[in-house]
Amino acid sequence: MRTYHCIPLLIWTYMFHTVDTILLQEKPNSYLSSKKIVGLTKDDGKMLRRTKRGWMWNQFFLLEEYTGTDTQYVGKLHTDQDKGDGNLKYILTGDGAGSLFVIDENTGDIHAAKKLDREEKSLYILRAKAIDRKTGRQVEPESEFIIKIHDINDNEPKFTKDLYTASVPEMSGVGTSVIQVTATDADDANYGNSAKVVYSILQGQPYFSVDPESGIIKTALPDMSRENREQYQVVIQAKDMGGQMGGLSGTTTVNITLTDVNNNPPRFPQSTYQFNSPESVPLGTHLGRIKANDPDVGENAEMEYRIAEGDGADMFDVITDKDTQEGIITVKQNLDFENQMLYTLRVDASNTHPDPRFLHLGPFKDTAVVKISVEDIDEPPVFSKVSYLIEVDEDVKEGSIIGQVTAYDPDARNNLIKYSVDRHTDMDHIFGIHSENGSIFTLKALDRESSPWHNITVTATEINNPKQSSHIPVFIRILDINDHAPEFAMYYETFVCENAKPGQLIQTVSVMDKDDPPRGHKFYFEPVPEFTLNPNFTIVDNKDNTAGIMTRKDGYSRNKMSTYLLPILIFDNDYPIQSSTGTLTIRVCACDNQGNMQSCTAEALILSAGLSTGALVAILLCVLILLILVVLFAALKRQRKKEPLIISKDDVRDNIVTYNDEGGGEEDTQAFDIGTLRNPEAREDSKLRRDVMPETIFQIRRTVPLWENIDVQDFIHRRLKENDADPSAPPYDSLATYAYEGNDSIADSLSSLESLTADCNQDYDYLSDWGPRFKKLADMYGGDDSDRD
């Protein structure tokens, strides 16, 4: 086909080349024969001659792609020095000499030895020489000439790609550019129309078109839909010779894809969906999935589901699965078959990225009806509350009902329910519950101070189906009752200086109460009624739940009274009012001028705490030696014969009579207190017990003032009776010495210090009637001779 198209051109070109070659071959001969030597005379008288040109040469033309049987004749080289006798030899050098182009060294004829291609090389530059065979010299200077290859239309247009890929949005208008294709032709663009390319579409109509000159492919139909057809294959042809008949052509393929736009709304494949759900499903359970179809793809197909309306809008919810674009129906609130068995929802599906260009096509959403049927199951009992709070006073009696819990069977059968207390939450069995009605009652006494809260769990179980049970926490708060009296917050070590002045603060006391009144604690301090007028100390209520102990007199003496017991009445303000008596032990100590304590009754014990081990051992050895000496002295004294107290009646002296009363041993260190004889008002002051804890001595014995008795015997009997009944009496045998004579004794004072001042002699005969204990006095004063004599 290609050869057939080139035959006229080849014939025309060959004829033109033949004629031109003949003229060139004939012209040199005529040119040489017609040449004349023209002489020019100069001033020097010599004649100038014009020499002939030695070479015949020209630019040669040669057709490419020669297909003849003989070698293609190019041209002939000839010099006027060639006489035709064969003495000259022609030599050809340059591009392709000897391989592509050969020369007859005798005649100078040049032939093309091979078929030439202009697209490979369009111009050859050669050089020719004529050499004398005998001498080897050049008869003419070397000459250069050109062989130019004439183009023929032997190359078809070629596209830059064998396969093109392009895309265009669907629904694009007519004439929308898709892609540009380009084809090139290797032929000479400056010689004829061999390289002029025209584009045309062979396949792809009527959807696409191509511009014949630029090769731009455009859409040819409006509103092409991707959903109908997405892929198109278009074949484009490029033809040279301006598209005329006889031109060569080439083709390429263009694959065109329609890209998606959001031009389709979502549509449910069915108008109604049906789901079933047990009533006991937990919140958030997925009941089912619905899906609206959207022919679009990618983000154009993304949609969102929501419940538009319906009687179950508050009971259910719908969420969108972004991966599958499905709507998931979930449970939002607890379902109850007995309350409602069927729910109807209207669910909307709408695109999240609508395209404004296509809103005129209609709303980009669709609606479906979702019906949900609730299935009945056997449910456990349900309590009326999530938890129960019961408040009860701590003084409630055992067996009292303090509260009630209620539960019911949510099923239509309404089974009977029994109640019980989970004993793992009430290990001490403090509470019980009536199994029929859920009434909670106490089994033991309550005490807020030990356990202010009790947290128990009550179980409700269906009688017909024990597997169905529910549990509920019950919080029991024990309310406070004022059942504890206030008491000292601590044990106070109180002392008063001997040099103290009246109105001096020696101690501030505070109290504590195990109760917890709602309005807070408020305590009051008062002296006990029996000792409202204490001559030694004053109790001052500070009105802030503390009290101050103030001195009431000027100076105290350790020799007269080393320890004072001050009872304080403490009571609170809650109902019922609780009170107690706390006794404050006050020691009398020696102090410096600044009021710093220096020594007290227990000075030796305090100082011993700071001694070294060696000093303590030495002291103990000395005490042991002294005790041994005392024992030896006592033993020797017992063996000594007793002598009368007064040998001579003339020896008139005041004497202290010793009755050999051993007293109460080591503990009875205060049996003989001279201060008691001189201070009857202090006879009721209690002494600090060393063998009993301080708490036991805070209870004050309230006795009838004994100094009102005039009968000594009755006084002694009362004291003996009180000591026998006193639980704080010393745990040993002791003779209680009371050192009280009575106010109206017949004998008056037993002392003889004022006997000499009497106006008349006294009669002491009655001493003989007082018994053996007064025999000594009877012997001394009952004789005829008086002491005053």
Short mmCIF file of N, CA and C in Angstrom, two decimals, residues 166 229 661:
data_model
loop_
_atom_site.label_atom_id
_atom_site.label_comp_id
_atom_site.label_asym_id
_atom_site.label_seq_id
_atom_site.Cartn_x
_atom_site.Cartn_y
_atom_site.Cartn_z
N ALA A 166 -7.45 8.60 30.91
CA ALA A 166 -8.00 9.91 31.27
C ALA A 166 -9.31 9.71 32.01
N ARG A 229 -22.73 3.84 32.70
CA ARG A 229 -21.50 3.33 32.10
C ARG A 229 -20.35 4.15 32.63
N ASP A 661 -0.28 1.52 169.14
CA ASP A 661 -1.16 1.17 168.01
C ASP A 661 -0.32 1.17 166.74
#
